[in-house]
Tab-separated table of C-alpha atoms and ligand atoms in Angstrom:
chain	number	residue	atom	x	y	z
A	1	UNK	CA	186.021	-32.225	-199.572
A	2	UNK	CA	189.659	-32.606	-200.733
A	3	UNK	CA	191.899	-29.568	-200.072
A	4	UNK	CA	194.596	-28.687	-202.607
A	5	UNK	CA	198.201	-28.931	-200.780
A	6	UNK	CA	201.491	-28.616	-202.080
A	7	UNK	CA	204.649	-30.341	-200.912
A	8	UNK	CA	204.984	-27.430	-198.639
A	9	UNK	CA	201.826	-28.101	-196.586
A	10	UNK	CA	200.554	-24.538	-197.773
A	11	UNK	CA	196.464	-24.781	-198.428
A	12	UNK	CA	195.400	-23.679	-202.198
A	13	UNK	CA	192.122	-21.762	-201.423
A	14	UNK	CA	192.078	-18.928	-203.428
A	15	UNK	CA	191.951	-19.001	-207.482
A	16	UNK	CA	192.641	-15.695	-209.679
A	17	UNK	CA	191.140	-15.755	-213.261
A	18	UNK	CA	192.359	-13.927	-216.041
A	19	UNK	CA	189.626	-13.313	-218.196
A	20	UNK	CA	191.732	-11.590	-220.801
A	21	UNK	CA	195.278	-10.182	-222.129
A	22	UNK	CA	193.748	-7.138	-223.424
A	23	UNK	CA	193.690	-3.822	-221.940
A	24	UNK	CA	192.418	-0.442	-222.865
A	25	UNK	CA	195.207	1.186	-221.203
A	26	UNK	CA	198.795	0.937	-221.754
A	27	UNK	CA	200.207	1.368	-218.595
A	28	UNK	CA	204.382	1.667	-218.767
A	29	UNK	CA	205.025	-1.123	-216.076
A	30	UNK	CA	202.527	-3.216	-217.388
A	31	UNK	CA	201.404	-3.223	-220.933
A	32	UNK	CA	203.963	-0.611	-222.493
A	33	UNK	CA	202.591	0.643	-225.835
A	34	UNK	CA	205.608	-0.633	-227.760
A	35	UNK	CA	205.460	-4.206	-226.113
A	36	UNK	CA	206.453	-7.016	-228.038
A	37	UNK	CA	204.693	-9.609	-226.063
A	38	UNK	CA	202.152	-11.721	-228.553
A	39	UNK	CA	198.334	-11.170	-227.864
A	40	UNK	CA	196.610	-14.690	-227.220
A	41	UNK	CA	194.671	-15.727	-230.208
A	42	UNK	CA	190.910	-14.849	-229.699
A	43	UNK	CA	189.908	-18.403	-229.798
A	44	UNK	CA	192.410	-19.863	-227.853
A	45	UNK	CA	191.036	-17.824	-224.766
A	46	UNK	CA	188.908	-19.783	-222.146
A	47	UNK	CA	185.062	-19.225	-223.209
A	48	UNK	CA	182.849	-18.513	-220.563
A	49	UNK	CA	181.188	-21.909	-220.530
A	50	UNK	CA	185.014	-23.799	-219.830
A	51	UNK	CA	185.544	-20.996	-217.009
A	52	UNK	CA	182.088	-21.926	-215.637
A	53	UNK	CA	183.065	-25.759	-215.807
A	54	UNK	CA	186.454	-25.028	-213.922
A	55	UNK	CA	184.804	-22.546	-211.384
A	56	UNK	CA	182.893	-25.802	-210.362
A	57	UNK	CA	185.405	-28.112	-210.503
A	58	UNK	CA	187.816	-26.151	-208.313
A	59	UNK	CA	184.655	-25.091	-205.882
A	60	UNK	CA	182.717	-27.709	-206.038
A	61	UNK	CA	185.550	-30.590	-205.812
A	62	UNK	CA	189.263	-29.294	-204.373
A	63	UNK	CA	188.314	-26.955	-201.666
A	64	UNK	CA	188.687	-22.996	-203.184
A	65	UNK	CA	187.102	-20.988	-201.245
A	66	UNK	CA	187.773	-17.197	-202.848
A	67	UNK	CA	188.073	-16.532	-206.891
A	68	UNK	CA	189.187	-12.959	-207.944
A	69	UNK	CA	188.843	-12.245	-211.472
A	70	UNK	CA	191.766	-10.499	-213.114
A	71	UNK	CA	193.346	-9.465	-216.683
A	72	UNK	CA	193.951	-7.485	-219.420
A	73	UNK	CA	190.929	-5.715	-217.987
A	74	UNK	CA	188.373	-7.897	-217.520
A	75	UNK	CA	185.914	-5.440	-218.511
A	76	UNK	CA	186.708	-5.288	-222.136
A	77	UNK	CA	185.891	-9.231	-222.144
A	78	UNK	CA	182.928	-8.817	-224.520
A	79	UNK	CA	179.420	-10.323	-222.582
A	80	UNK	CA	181.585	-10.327	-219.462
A	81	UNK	CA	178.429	-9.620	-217.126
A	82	UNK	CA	176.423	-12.136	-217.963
A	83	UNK	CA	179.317	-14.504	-217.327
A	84	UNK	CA	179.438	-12.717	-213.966
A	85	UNK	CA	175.635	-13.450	-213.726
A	86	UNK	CA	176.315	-16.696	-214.213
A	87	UNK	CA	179.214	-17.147	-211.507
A	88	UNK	CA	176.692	-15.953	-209.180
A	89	UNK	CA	174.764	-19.066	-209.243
A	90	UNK	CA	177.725	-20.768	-208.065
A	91	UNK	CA	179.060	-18.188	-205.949
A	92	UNK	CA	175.006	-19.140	-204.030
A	93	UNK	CA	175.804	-22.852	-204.554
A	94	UNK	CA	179.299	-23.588	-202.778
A	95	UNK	CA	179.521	-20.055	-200.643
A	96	UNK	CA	182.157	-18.561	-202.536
A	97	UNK	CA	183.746	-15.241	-202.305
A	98	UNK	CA	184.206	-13.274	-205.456
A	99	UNK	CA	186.138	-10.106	-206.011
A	100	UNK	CA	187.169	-8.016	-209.722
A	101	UNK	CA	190.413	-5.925	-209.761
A	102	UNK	CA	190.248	-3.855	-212.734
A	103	UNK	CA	191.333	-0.731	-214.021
A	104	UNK	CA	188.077	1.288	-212.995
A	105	UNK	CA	187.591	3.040	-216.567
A	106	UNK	CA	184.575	0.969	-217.973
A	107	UNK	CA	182.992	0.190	-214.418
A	108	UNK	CA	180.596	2.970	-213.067
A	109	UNK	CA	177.569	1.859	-214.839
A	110	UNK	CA	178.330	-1.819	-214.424
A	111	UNK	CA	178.979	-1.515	-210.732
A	112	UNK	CA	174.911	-1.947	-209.566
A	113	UNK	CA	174.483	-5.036	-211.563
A	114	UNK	CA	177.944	-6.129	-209.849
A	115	UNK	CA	176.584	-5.766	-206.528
A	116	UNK	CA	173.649	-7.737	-207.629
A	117	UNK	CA	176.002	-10.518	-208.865
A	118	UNK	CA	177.904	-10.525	-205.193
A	119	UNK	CA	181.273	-9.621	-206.716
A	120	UNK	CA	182.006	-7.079	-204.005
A	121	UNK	CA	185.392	-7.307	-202.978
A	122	UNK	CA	186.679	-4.612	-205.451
A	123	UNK	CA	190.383	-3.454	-206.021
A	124	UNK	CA	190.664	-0.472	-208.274
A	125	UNK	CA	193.955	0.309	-210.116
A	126	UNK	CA	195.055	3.788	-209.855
A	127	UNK	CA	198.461	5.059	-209.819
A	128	UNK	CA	198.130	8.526	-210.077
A	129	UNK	CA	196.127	11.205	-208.813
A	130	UNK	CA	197.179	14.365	-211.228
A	131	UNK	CA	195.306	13.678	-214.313
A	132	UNK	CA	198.131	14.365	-216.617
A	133	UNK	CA	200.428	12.365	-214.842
A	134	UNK	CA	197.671	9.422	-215.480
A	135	UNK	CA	197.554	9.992	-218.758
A	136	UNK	CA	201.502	9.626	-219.174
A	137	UNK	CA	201.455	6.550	-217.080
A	138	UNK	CA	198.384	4.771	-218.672
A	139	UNK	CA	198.977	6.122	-222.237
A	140	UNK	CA	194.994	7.016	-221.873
A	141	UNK	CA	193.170	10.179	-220.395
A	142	UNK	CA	190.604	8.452	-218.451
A	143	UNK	CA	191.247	9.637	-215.034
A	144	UNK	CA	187.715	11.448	-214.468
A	145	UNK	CA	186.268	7.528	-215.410
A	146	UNK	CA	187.963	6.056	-212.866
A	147	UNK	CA	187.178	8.335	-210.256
A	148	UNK	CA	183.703	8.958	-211.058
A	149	UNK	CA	183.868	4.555	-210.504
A	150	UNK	CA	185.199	5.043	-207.172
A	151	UNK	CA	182.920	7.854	-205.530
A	152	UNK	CA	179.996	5.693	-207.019
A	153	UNK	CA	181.707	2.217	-205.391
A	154	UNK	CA	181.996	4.076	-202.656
A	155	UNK	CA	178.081	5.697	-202.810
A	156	UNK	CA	177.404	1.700	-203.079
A	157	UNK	CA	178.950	0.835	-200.391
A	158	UNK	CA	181.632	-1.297	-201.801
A	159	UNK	CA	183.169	-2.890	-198.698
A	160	UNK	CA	186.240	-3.671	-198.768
A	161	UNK	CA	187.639	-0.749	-201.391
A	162	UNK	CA	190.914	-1.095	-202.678
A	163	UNK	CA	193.113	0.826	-204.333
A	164	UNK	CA	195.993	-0.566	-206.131
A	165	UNK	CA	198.965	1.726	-206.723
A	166	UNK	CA	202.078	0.587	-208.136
A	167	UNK	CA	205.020	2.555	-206.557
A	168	UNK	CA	207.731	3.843	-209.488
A	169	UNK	CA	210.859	6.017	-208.222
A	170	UNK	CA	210.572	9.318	-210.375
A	171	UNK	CA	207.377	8.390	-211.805
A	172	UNK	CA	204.712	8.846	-208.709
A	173	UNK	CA	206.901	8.615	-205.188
A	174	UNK	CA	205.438	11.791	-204.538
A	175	UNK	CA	202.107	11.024	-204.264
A	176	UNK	CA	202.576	8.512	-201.883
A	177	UNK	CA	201.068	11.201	-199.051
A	178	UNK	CA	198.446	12.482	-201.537
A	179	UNK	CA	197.129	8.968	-201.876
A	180	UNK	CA	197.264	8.514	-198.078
A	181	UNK	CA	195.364	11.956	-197.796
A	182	UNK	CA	192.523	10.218	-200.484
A	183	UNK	CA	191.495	7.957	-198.181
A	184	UNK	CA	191.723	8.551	-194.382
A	185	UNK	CA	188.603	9.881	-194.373
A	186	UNK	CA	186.803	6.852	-196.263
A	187	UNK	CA	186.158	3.583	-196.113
A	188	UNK	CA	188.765	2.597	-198.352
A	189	UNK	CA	192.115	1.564	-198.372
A	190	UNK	CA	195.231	2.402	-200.278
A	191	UNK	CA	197.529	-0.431	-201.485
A	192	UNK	CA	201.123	-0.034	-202.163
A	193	UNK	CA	202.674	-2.058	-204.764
A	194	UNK	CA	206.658	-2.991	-205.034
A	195	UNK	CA	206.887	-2.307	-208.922
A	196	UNK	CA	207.703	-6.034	-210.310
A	197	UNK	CA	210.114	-6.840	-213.020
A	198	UNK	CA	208.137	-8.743	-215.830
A	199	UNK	CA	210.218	-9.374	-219.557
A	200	UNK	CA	208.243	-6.579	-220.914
A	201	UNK	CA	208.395	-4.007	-218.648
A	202	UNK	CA	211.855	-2.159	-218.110
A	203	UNK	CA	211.941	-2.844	-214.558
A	204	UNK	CA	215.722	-1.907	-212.759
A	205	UNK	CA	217.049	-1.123	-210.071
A	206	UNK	CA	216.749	2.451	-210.116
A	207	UNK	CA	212.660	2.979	-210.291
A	208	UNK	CA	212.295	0.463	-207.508
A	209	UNK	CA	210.671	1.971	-204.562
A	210	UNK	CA	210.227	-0.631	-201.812
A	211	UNK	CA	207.506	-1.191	-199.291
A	212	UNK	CA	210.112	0.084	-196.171
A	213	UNK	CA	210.545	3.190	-198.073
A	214	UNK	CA	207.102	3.808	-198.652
A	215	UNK	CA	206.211	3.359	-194.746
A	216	UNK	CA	208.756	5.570	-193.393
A	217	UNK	CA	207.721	8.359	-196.088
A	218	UNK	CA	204.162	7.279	-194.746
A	219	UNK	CA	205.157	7.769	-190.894
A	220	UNK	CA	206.918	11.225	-191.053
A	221	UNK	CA	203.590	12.391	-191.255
A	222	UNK	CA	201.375	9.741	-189.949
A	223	UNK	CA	200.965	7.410	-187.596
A	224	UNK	CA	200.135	3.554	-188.246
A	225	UNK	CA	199.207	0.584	-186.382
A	226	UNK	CA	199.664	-2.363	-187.992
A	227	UNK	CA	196.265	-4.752	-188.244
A	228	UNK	CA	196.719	-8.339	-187.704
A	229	UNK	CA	196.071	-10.462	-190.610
A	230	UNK	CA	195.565	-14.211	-191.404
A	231	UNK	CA	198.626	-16.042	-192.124
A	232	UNK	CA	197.799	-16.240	-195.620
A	233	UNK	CA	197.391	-12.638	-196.745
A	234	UNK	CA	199.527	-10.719	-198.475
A	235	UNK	CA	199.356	-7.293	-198.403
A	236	UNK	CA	200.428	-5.965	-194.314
A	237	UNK	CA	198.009	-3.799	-193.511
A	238	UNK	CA	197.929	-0.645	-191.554
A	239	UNK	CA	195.037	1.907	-189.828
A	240	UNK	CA	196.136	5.387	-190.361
A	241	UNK	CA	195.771	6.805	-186.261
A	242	UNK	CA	192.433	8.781	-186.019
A	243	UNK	CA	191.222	8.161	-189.641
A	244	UNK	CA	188.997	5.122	-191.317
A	245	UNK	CA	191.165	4.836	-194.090
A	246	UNK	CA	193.708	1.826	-194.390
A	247	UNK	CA	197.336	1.812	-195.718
A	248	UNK	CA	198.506	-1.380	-197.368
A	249	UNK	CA	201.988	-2.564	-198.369
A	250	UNK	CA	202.479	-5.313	-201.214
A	251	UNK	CA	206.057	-6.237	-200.836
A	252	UNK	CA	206.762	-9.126	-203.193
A	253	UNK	CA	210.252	-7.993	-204.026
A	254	UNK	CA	211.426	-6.709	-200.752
A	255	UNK	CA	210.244	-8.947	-198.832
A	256	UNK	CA	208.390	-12.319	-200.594
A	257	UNK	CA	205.245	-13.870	-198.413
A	258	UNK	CA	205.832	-16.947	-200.526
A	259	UNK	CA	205.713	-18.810	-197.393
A	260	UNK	CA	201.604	-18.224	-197.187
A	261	UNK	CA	200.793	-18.600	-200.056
A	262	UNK	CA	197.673	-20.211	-201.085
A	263	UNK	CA	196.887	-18.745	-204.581
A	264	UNK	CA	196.751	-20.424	-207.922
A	265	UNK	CA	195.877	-18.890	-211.312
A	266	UNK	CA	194.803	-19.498	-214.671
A	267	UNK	CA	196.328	-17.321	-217.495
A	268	UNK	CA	193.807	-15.932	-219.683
A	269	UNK	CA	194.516	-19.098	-222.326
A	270	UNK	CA	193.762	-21.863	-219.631
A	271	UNK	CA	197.347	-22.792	-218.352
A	272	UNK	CA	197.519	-22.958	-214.857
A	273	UNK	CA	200.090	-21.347	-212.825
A	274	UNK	CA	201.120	-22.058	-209.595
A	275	UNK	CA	202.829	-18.766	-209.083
A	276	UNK	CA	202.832	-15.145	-210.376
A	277	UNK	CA	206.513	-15.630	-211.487
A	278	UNK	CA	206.070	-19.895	-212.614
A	279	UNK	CA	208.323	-20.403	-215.583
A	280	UNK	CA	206.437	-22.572	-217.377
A	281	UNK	CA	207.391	-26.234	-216.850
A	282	UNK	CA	204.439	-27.910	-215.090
A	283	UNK	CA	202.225	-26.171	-216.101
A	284	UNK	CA	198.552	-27.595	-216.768
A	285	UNK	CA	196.526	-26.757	-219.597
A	286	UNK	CA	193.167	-26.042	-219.042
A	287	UNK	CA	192.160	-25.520	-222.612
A	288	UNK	CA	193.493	-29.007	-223.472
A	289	UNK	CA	192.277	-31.004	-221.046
A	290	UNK	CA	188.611	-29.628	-220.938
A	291	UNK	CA	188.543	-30.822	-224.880
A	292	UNK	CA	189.708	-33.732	-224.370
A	293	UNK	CA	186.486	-36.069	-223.651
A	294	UNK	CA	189.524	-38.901	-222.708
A	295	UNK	CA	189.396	-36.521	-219.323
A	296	UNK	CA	186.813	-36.470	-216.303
A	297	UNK	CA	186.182	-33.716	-213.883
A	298	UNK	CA	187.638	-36.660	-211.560
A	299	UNK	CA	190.723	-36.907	-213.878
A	300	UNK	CA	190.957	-33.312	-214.134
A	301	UNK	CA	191.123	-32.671	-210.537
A	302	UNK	CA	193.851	-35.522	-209.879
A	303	UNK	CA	195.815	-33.875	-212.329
A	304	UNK	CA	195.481	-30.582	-210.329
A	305	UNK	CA	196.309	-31.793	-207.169
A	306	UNK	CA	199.488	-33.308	-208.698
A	307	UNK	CA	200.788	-30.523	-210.156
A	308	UNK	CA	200.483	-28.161	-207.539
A	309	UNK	CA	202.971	-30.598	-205.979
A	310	UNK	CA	205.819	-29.043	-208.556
A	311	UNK	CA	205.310	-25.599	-206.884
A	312	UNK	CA	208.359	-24.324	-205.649
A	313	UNK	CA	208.971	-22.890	-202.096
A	314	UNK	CA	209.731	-19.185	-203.301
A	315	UNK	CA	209.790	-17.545	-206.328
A	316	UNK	CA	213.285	-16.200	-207.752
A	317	UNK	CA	215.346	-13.114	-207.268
A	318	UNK	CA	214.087	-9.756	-208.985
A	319	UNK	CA	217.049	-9.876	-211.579
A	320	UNK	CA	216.423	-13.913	-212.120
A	321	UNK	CA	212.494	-12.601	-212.908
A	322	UNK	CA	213.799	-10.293	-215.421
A	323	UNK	CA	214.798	-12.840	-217.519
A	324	UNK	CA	211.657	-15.044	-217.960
A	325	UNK	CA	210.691	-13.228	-221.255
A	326	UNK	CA	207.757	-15.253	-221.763
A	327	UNK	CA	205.626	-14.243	-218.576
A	328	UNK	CA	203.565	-11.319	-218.844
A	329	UNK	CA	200.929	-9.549	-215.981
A	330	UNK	CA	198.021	-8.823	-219.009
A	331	UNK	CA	197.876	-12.774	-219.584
A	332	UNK	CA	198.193	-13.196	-215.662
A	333	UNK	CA	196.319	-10.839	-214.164
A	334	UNK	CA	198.671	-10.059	-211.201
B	1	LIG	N1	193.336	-4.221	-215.582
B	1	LIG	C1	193.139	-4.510	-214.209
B	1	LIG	C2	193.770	-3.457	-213.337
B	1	LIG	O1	194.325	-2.503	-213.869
B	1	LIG	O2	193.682	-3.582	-212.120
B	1	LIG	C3	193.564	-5.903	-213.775
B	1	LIG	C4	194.845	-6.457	-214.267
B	1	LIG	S1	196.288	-5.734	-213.626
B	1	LIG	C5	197.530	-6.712	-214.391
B	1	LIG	C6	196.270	-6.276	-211.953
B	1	LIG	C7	197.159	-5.520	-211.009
B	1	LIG	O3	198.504	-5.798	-211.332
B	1	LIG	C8	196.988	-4.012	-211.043
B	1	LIG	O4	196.783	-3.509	-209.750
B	1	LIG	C9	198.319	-3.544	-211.569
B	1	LIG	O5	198.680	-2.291	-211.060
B	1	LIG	C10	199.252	-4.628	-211.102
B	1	LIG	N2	200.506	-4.687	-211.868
B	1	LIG	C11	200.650	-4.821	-213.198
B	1	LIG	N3	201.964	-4.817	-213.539
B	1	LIG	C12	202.660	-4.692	-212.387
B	1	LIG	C13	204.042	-4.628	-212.067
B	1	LIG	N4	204.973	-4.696	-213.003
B	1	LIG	N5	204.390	-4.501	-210.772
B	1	LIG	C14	203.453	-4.434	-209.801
B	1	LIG	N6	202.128	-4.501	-210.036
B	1	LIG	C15	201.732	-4.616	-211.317
């Protein structure tokens, strides 16, 4: 099987999907309720069947090994679990690993039929853990949703359990303990995002909390050992002494892992991107190329290995980010 390399020698294994750029929440560093960025036409959004064709083509042909599927919130994707039914099949067929990361509001009653489906590796998005702090920070008042989804993940066993919180001076810095407190007694384990500058999202400076901050605040109180990790991961993480919980730290400001990487994405319209923060040149499009009978799955997987030879070795400076007005995490999917 061929493997997907860039000029940099780093292995492409794992794929993140965007299955759509909408959202039922507006969260402020995200998908701000005033946001100018243009929603992607309804029909020029992958359909389920050109997803399936690329799941294969990237399993089947070029070596991925892991697919996490992303947004917008994926739930809102109308019909998205029977697509998820039908990833299964080749989740059986070339051993794949699946994971969701989603914002936990529409998932309790969706999460048996998930299990069924082998999409297991869950990451829940919660910033907050004062209900009307989440509802200033996510614009919605869902907050008893997404908790009632993670005691019943949890009641399912849901194994590994992550929860995604995106650090914001001012905003939520002091919760970092509370959230530490939420899950050394579980199974799960509390990620710690650097809060990334996107066009959209009134990132500075100022409301930047980064991942050394968050550890020391961490280790007055607590004591953590750091777990070894495969090269390619990137989130460091950390047992909390005498407790099951984790502690994760996602540092892509402070301190980049762009030297690991081995992800590649596809934008909820079918353009490929070969980095969170890719500014658009090189970049394949999916939608294009799977219409266009003048291409193979052969020709379509040359073309992918080529391009991934355009990926740069790191991705710019926070301030450089700030200016790429055109990329947005809803079309992304993080
Ligand atoms: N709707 C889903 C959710 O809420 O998890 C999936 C999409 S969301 C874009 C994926 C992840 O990106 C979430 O954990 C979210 O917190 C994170 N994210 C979004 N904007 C971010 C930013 N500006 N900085 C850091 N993380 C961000």
């Amino acid at each position: 099987m061929q493997k997907l390399r860039d000029s940099f020698n780093r292995i492409h294994d794992y794929l993140r999907i965007s299955l759509t750029d909408r959202c039922n929440l507006n969260c402020i560093y995200c998908n701000p309720a005033d946001s100018m960025v243009k929603k992607i036409n309804r029909h020029d959004i992958l359909s389920f069947d050109e997803l399936l064709r690329l799941i294969d083509i990237f399993a089947g042909r070029l070596g991925i090994k892991k697919i996490r599927f992303t947004g917008g919130e994926p739930l809102v994707r109308k019909n998205v679990m029977e697509f998820f039914r039908a990833v299964h099949e080749l989740k059986m067929k070339y051993g794949l690993e699946t994971g969701l990361t989603t914002n936990g509001t529409l998932l309790e009653d969706k999460l048996l039929d998930l299990k069924k489906y082998g999409l297991g590796k869950l990451n829940i998005s919660l910033d907050s853990l004062k209900p009307e702090r989440f509802e200033y920070i996510t614009g919605k008042n869902n907050f008893n949703a997404v908790i009632n989804s993670i005691c019943k993940a949890m009641e399912l066993d849901f194994t590994p359990l992550k929860i995604n919180v995106v650090v914001m001076k001012y905003v939520n810095d002091d919760e970092i303990i509370d959230f530490v407190e939420f899950v050394k007694d579980t199974n799960m384990n509390v990620r710690f995002i650097e809060f990334m500058p996107f066009g959209n999202n009134r990132w500075n400076r100022g409301g930047f909390v980064s991942c050394g901050e968050i550890k020391n605040t961490i280790e007055e109180k607590y004591r953590l050992k750091e777990i070894t990790n495969p090269a390619n991961f990137v989130a460091k993480d950390f047992l909390i002494e005498n407790h099951s919980g984790k502690v994760s730290f996602i540092s892509s400001i402070s301190n980049h892992f762009c030297e690991s990487c081995n992800r590649l994405r596809i934008d909820a319209q079918g353009k490929m991107k070969l980095c969170l923060f890719s500014t658009g040149e090189d970049e394949l499009n999916f939608k294009d190329l799977l219409n266009n009978p003048a291409y193979s799955d052969n020709d379509i997987c040359g073309l992918i290995s080529n391009s991934l030879y355009n990926k740069k070795r790191i991705h710019p400076a926070a301030e450089e980010l700030l200016k790429l007005e055109e990329n947005n995490m809803l079309s992304i999917g993080g």
